mmCIF file of C-alpha atoms in Angstrom:
data_model
loop_
_atom_site.group_PDB
_atom_site.id
_atom_site.type_symbol
_atom_site.label_atom_id
_atom_site.label_comp_id
_atom_site.label_asym_id
_atom_site.label_seq_id
_atom_site.Cartn_x
_atom_site.Cartn_y
_atom_site.Cartn_z
ATOM 1 C CA LYS A 26 -43.218 -160.807 157.315
ATOM 2 C CA GLN A 27 -43.929 -160.225 153.649
ATOM 3 C CA GLU A 28 -45.336 -163.310 151.930
ATOM 4 C CA VAL A 29 -45.184 -163.416 148.143
ATOM 5 C CA THR A 30 -47.278 -165.958 146.255
ATOM 6 C CA GLN A 31 -47.147 -166.727 142.565
ATOM 7 C CA ILE A 32 -49.886 -168.487 140.668
ATOM 8 C CA PRO A 33 -49.782 -170.728 138.744
ATOM 9 C CA ALA A 34 -46.695 -172.672 139.803
ATOM 10 C CA ALA A 35 -46.359 -174.042 136.285
ATOM 11 C CA LEU A 36 -47.872 -173.188 132.938
ATOM 12 C CA SER A 37 -47.635 -174.722 129.472
ATOM 13 C CA VAL A 38 -48.943 -172.855 126.444
ATOM 14 C CA PRO A 39 -48.604 -173.170 122.674
ATOM 15 C CA GLU A 40 -46.521 -170.615 120.851
ATOM 16 C CA GLY A 41 -48.334 -167.393 119.991
ATOM 17 C CA GLU A 42 -50.645 -167.285 122.974
ATOM 18 C CA ASN A 43 -50.924 -164.299 125.260
ATOM 19 C CA LEU A 44 -50.564 -165.192 128.923
ATOM 20 C CA VAL A 45 -50.760 -163.703 132.411
ATOM 21 C CA LEU A 46 -48.664 -164.576 135.430
ATOM 22 C CA ASN A 47 -49.932 -163.558 138.841
ATOM 23 C CA CYS A 48 -48.153 -162.366 141.959
ATOM 24 C CA SER A 49 -49.714 -161.441 145.288
ATOM 25 C CA PHE A 50 -48.130 -160.016 148.419
ATOM 26 C CA THR A 51 -49.396 -159.571 151.959
ATOM 27 C CA ASP A 52 -47.834 -156.260 153.027
ATOM 28 C CA SER A 53 -48.860 -153.305 150.872
ATOM 29 C CA ALA A 54 -46.116 -151.041 152.289
ATOM 30 C CA ILE A 55 -43.830 -151.791 149.384
ATOM 31 C CA TYR A 56 -41.079 -149.657 147.895
ATOM 32 C CA ASN A 57 -41.033 -151.417 144.542
ATOM 33 C CA LEU A 58 -41.771 -154.708 142.786
ATOM 34 C CA GLN A 59 -39.521 -156.440 140.319
ATOM 35 C CA TRP A 60 -40.123 -159.245 137.846
ATOM 36 C CA PHE A 61 -37.229 -161.532 136.966
ATOM 37 C CA ARG A 62 -36.607 -164.372 134.592
ATOM 38 C CA GLN A 63 -34.451 -167.352 135.577
ATOM 39 C CA ASP A 64 -33.233 -169.879 133.027
ATOM 40 C CA PRO A 65 -32.221 -173.360 134.245
ATOM 41 C CA GLY A 66 -28.872 -173.274 136.015
ATOM 42 C CA LYS A 67 -28.525 -169.537 135.471
ATOM 43 C CA GLY A 68 -28.833 -166.354 137.468
ATOM 44 C CA LEU A 69 -31.709 -163.897 137.388
ATOM 45 C CA THR A 70 -32.420 -161.418 134.614
ATOM 46 C CA SER A 71 -34.346 -158.312 135.587
ATOM 47 C CA LEU A 72 -37.372 -157.830 133.326
ATOM 48 C CA LEU A 73 -39.359 -154.962 134.786
ATOM 49 C CA LEU A 74 -39.248 -152.750 137.852
ATOM 50 C CA ILE A 75 -42.375 -150.994 139.103
ATOM 51 C CA GLN A 76 -42.022 -148.304 141.737
ATOM 52 C CA SER A 77 -44.765 -148.120 144.370
ATOM 53 C CA SER A 78 -46.132 -144.931 142.809
ATOM 54 C CA GLN A 79 -46.507 -146.529 139.370
ATOM 55 C CA ARG A 80 -49.339 -148.638 137.999
ATOM 56 C CA GLU A 81 -47.562 -150.400 135.147
ATOM 57 C CA GLN A 82 -44.371 -150.789 133.160
ATOM 58 C CA THR A 83 -43.845 -152.075 129.642
ATOM 59 C CA SER A 84 -40.860 -153.537 127.849
ATOM 60 C CA GLY A 85 -41.382 -155.000 124.406
ATOM 61 C CA ARG A 86 -43.890 -157.856 124.650
ATOM 62 C CA LEU A 87 -43.955 -157.641 128.442
ATOM 63 C CA ASN A 88 -46.299 -155.552 130.539
ATOM 64 C CA ALA A 89 -46.364 -155.565 134.328
ATOM 65 C CA SER A 90 -49.084 -153.983 136.413
ATOM 66 C CA LEU A 91 -49.203 -153.162 140.107
ATOM 67 C CA ASP A 92 -52.212 -152.730 142.391
ATOM 68 C CA LYS A 93 -50.672 -151.919 145.744
ATOM 69 C CA SER A 94 -53.931 -151.639 147.636
ATOM 70 C CA SER A 95 -54.999 -155.156 146.727
ATOM 71 C CA GLY A 96 -51.475 -156.566 146.973
ATOM 72 C CA ARG A 97 -51.319 -157.819 143.393
ATOM 73 C CA SER A 98 -49.148 -157.639 140.334
ATOM 74 C CA THR A 99 -49.508 -159.304 136.958
ATOM 75 C CA LEU A 100 -46.985 -159.954 134.215
ATOM 76 C CA TYR A 101 -48.543 -160.080 130.773
ATOM 77 C CA ILE A 102 -46.578 -161.730 127.977
ATOM 78 C CA ALA A 103 -47.893 -161.113 124.475
ATOM 79 C CA ALA A 104 -47.437 -163.483 121.551
ATOM 80 C CA SER A 105 -45.402 -166.003 123.521
ATOM 81 C CA GLN A 106 -42.370 -167.685 121.935
ATOM 82 C CA PRO A 107 -40.441 -170.867 122.823
ATOM 83 C CA GLY A 108 -37.580 -168.632 123.938
ATOM 84 C CA ASP A 109 -39.834 -167.280 126.681
ATOM 85 C CA SER A 110 -39.658 -170.669 128.414
ATOM 86 C CA ALA A 111 -38.130 -170.036 131.846
ATOM 87 C CA THR A 112 -39.090 -169.509 135.476
ATOM 88 C CA TYR A 113 -40.548 -166.090 136.206
ATOM 89 C CA LEU A 114 -40.008 -164.663 139.664
ATOM 90 C CA CYS A 115 -41.808 -161.819 141.374
ATOM 91 C CA ALA A 116 -39.957 -159.953 144.139
ATOM 92 C CA VAL A 117 -41.118 -157.207 146.457
ATOM 93 C CA ARG A 118 -39.026 -154.715 148.370
ATOM 94 C CA LEU A 119 -40.609 -153.239 151.472
ATOM 95 C CA ASN A 120 -40.218 -149.642 152.587
ATOM 96 C CA SER A 121 -38.425 -150.876 155.688
ATOM 97 C CA GLY A 122 -35.339 -152.467 154.136
ATOM 98 C CA TYR A 123 -33.340 -153.481 151.112
ATOM 99 C CA ALA A 124 -34.221 -157.182 151.011
ATOM 100 C CA LEU A 125 -36.205 -158.500 148.092
ATOM 101 C CA ASN A 126 -38.907 -160.961 149.150
ATOM 102 C CA PHE A 127 -39.316 -163.518 146.410
ATOM 103 C CA GLY A 128 -42.142 -165.754 145.365
ATOM 104 C CA LYS A 129 -41.405 -169.340 144.363
ATOM 105 C CA GLY A 130 -41.901 -168.532 140.722
ATOM 106 C CA THR A 131 -43.985 -169.674 137.779
ATOM 107 C CA SER A 132 -42.337 -172.212 135.498
ATOM 108 C CA LEU A 133 -43.393 -171.388 131.932
ATOM 109 C CA LEU A 134 -43.092 -173.715 128.955
ATOM 110 C CA VAL A 135 -43.971 -172.412 125.512
ATOM 111 C CA THR A 136 -44.275 -175.221 122.985
ATOM 112 C CA PRO A 137 -43.644 -174.748 119.257
ATOM 113 C CA SER B 258 -27.569 -151.660 134.543
ATOM 114 C CA ALA B 259 -24.689 -153.608 136.099
ATOM 115 C CA VAL B 260 -22.713 -156.612 134.937
ATOM 116 C CA ILE B 261 -21.851 -159.057 137.707
ATOM 117 C CA SER B 262 -19.525 -162.040 137.607
ATOM 118 C CA GLN B 263 -19.113 -164.770 140.182
ATOM 119 C CA LYS B 264 -16.426 -167.370 140.812
ATOM 120 C CA PRO B 265 -16.607 -170.296 140.933
ATOM 121 C CA SER B 266 -19.684 -171.052 138.860
ATOM 122 C CA ARG B 267 -20.044 -174.392 140.609
ATOM 123 C CA ASP B 268 -18.226 -176.586 143.066
ATOM 124 C CA ILE B 269 -18.560 -179.897 144.847
ATOM 125 C CA CYS B 270 -17.177 -179.808 148.370
ATOM 126 C CA GLN B 271 -16.797 -182.200 151.237
ATOM 127 C CA ARG B 272 -18.580 -181.852 154.532
ATOM 128 C CA GLY B 273 -16.679 -179.772 157.068
ATOM 129 C CA THR B 274 -14.730 -177.710 154.549
ATOM 130 C CA SER B 275 -15.213 -174.059 153.559
ATOM 131 C CA LEU B 276 -15.714 -172.366 150.200
ATOM 132 C CA THR B 277 -15.202 -168.721 149.330
ATOM 133 C CA ILE B 278 -17.306 -167.253 146.523
ATOM 134 C CA GLN B 279 -16.197 -164.101 144.751
ATOM 135 C CA CYS B 280 -18.421 -161.414 143.245
ATOM 136 C CA GLN B 281 -17.122 -158.725 140.892
ATOM 137 C CA VAL B 282 -19.178 -155.801 139.534
ATOM 138 C CA ASP B 283 -18.270 -153.727 136.493
ATOM 139 C CA SER B 284 -19.022 -150.422 138.233
ATOM 140 C CA GLN B 285 -18.938 -148.964 141.724
ATOM 141 C CA VAL B 286 -22.096 -149.740 143.666
ATOM 142 C CA THR B 287 -23.051 -148.907 147.192
ATOM 143 C CA MET B 288 -25.447 -151.753 147.824
ATOM 144 C CA MET B 289 -24.365 -155.359 147.380
ATOM 145 C CA PHE B 290 -26.201 -158.409 148.660
ATOM 146 C CA TRP B 291 -25.824 -162.168 148.979
ATOM 147 C CA TYR B 292 -28.806 -164.484 148.442
ATOM 148 C CA ARG B 293 -29.285 -168.230 148.733
ATOM 149 C CA GLN B 294 -31.608 -170.350 146.614
ATOM 150 C CA GLN B 295 -32.129 -173.803 148.066
ATOM 151 C CA PRO B 296 -33.420 -176.556 145.776
ATOM 152 C CA GLY B 297 -37.058 -175.949 144.888
ATOM 153 C CA GLN B 298 -37.235 -172.825 147.030
ATOM 154 C CA SER B 299 -37.370 -169.103 146.432
ATOM 155 C CA LEU B 300 -34.419 -166.815 147.012
ATOM 156 C CA THR B 301 -33.589 -165.731 150.555
ATOM 157 C CA LEU B 302 -31.393 -162.799 151.501
ATOM 158 C CA ILE B 303 -28.362 -163.842 153.575
ATOM 159 C CA ALA B 304 -26.810 -160.450 154.203
ATOM 160 C CA THR B 305 -26.047 -156.982 152.926
ATOM 161 C CA ALA B 306 -22.333 -156.505 152.259
ATOM 162 C CA ASN B 307 -21.275 -153.095 153.549
ATOM 163 C CA GLN B 308 -18.098 -151.470 152.316
ATOM 164 C CA GLY B 309 -15.790 -150.592 155.180
ATOM 165 C CA SER B 310 -17.908 -152.176 157.902
ATOM 166 C CA GLU B 311 -19.340 -155.497 158.995
ATOM 167 C CA ALA B 312 -22.058 -157.080 156.894
ATOM 168 C CA THR B 313 -25.677 -156.880 158.027
ATOM 169 C CA TYR B 314 -27.136 -160.378 158.400
ATOM 170 C CA GLU B 315 -30.760 -161.413 158.080
ATOM 171 C CA SER B 316 -32.510 -163.457 160.703
ATOM 172 C CA GLY B 317 -31.281 -167.035 160.645
ATOM 173 C CA PHE B 318 -27.854 -166.240 159.197
ATOM 174 C CA VAL B 319 -24.728 -165.615 161.280
ATOM 175 C CA ILE B 320 -21.294 -164.239 160.608
ATOM 176 C CA ASP B 321 -19.452 -167.337 161.828
ATOM 177 C CA LYS B 322 -21.201 -169.473 159.223
ATOM 178 C CA PHE B 323 -21.258 -166.936 156.373
ATOM 179 C CA PRO B 324 -18.399 -164.438 156.771
ATOM 180 C CA ILE B 325 -18.516 -161.683 154.168
ATOM 181 C CA SER B 326 -15.857 -159.258 153.012
ATOM 182 C CA ARG B 327 -16.366 -156.030 151.041
ATOM 183 C CA PRO B 328 -12.970 -154.400 150.524
ATOM 184 C CA ASN B 329 -14.181 -151.903 147.908
ATOM 185 C CA LEU B 330 -17.243 -150.806 145.920
ATOM 186 C CA THR B 331 -16.821 -153.393 143.144
ATOM 187 C CA PHE B 332 -15.938 -156.619 144.950
ATOM 188 C CA SER B 333 -17.217 -158.888 147.701
ATOM 189 C CA THR B 334 -16.698 -162.434 148.943
ATOM 190 C CA LEU B 335 -18.990 -164.831 150.757
ATOM 191 C CA THR B 336 -17.531 -167.800 152.614
ATOM 192 C CA VAL B 337 -19.656 -170.808 153.457
ATOM 193 C CA SER B 338 -17.935 -172.305 156.499
ATOM 194 C CA ASN B 339 -17.934 -175.804 157.974
ATOM 195 C CA MET B 340 -20.249 -176.988 155.231
ATOM 196 C CA SER B 341 -22.931 -179.639 155.566
ATOM 197 C CA PRO B 342 -25.191 -181.140 152.869
ATOM 198 C CA GLU B 343 -27.907 -178.650 153.940
ATOM 199 C CA ASP B 344 -25.707 -175.872 152.526
ATOM 200 C CA SER B 345 -26.123 -177.267 149.012
ATOM 201 C CA SER B 346 -27.715 -174.329 147.197
ATOM 202 C CA ILE B 347 -27.195 -171.702 144.582
ATOM 203 C CA TYR B 348 -25.535 -168.608 146.056
ATOM 204 C CA LEU B 349 -26.171 -165.356 144.210
ATOM 205 C CA CYS B 350 -24.609 -161.951 144.481
ATOM 206 C CA SER B 351 -26.722 -158.920 143.631
ATOM 207 C CA VAL B 352 -26.363 -155.162 143.515
ATOM 208 C CA ALA B 353 -28.875 -152.345 143.668
ATOM 209 C CA LEU B 354 -28.549 -149.126 141.721
ATOM 210 C CA ALA B 355 -28.876 -146.054 143.907
ATOM 211 C CA SER B 356 -30.982 -144.270 141.300
ATOM 212 C CA SER B 357 -33.863 -146.736 141.212
ATOM 213 C CA TYR B 358 -32.947 -149.519 143.666
ATOM 214 C CA GLU B 359 -33.430 -151.970 140.804
ATOM 215 C CA GLN B 360 -31.495 -155.107 141.705
ATOM 216 C CA TYR B 361 -29.253 -157.028 139.332
ATOM 217 C CA PHE B 362 -27.983 -160.535 139.935
ATOM 218 C CA GLY B 363 -24.862 -162.455 139.129
ATOM 219 C CA PRO B 364 -24.991 -165.868 137.426
ATOM 220 C CA GLY B 365 -24.805 -167.683 140.752
ATOM 221 C CA THR B 366 -22.555 -170.334 142.285
ATOM 222 C CA ARG B 367 -24.014 -173.818 142.441
ATOM 223 C CA LEU B 368 -22.659 -175.540 145.538
ATOM 224 C CA THR B 369 -23.022 -179.234 146.266
ATOM 225 C CA VAL B 370 -21.827 -180.559 149.611
ATOM 226 C CA THR B 371 -21.214 -184.300 149.912
#
């Protein structure tokens, strides 16, 4: 069974800092990896999708990398803002099915 | 992308009753899923809602407890049957685009069972 771990579980940074969120997974036979954002009491917003053949994806201030062989992905957030405060979830889809296997998330607080 | 709506957004229900959650998508999609997020936990896939056939359930989830309908390519319902307090969770509908298999999620239904 695919295990997805996110470190740290919580993070507090002052506005303007660059930060890195980490995601690791145990089964490298993945189809793709997706990063989501979840605001309190809300659904999930898709941030970035990385296919297994890709090494990174960028969207605005966000950059996600994927190292399939080592079972790791990172989400880099540049010049953080208070509006970035949310829980960030990493999810992996295996080659063998459609289910997304989620980590427990990193709760990010960006203080003004 | 896809825009997904869910009804109700939240509900408080009594033990032993059932609740049906609706999911509507703004475009036709082949793949639609139902997830559960228990308090403090990550999301877990309940089942894949198949149009025109029975849903495909993940290990630990059964049709009698979570019956699912998928009458067309834009709509699905999930029923939580004979509820107990352990069913208190957020239930989320999601769809995957055939082009990239990127998944999009609805806003969720927050269920509290008393």
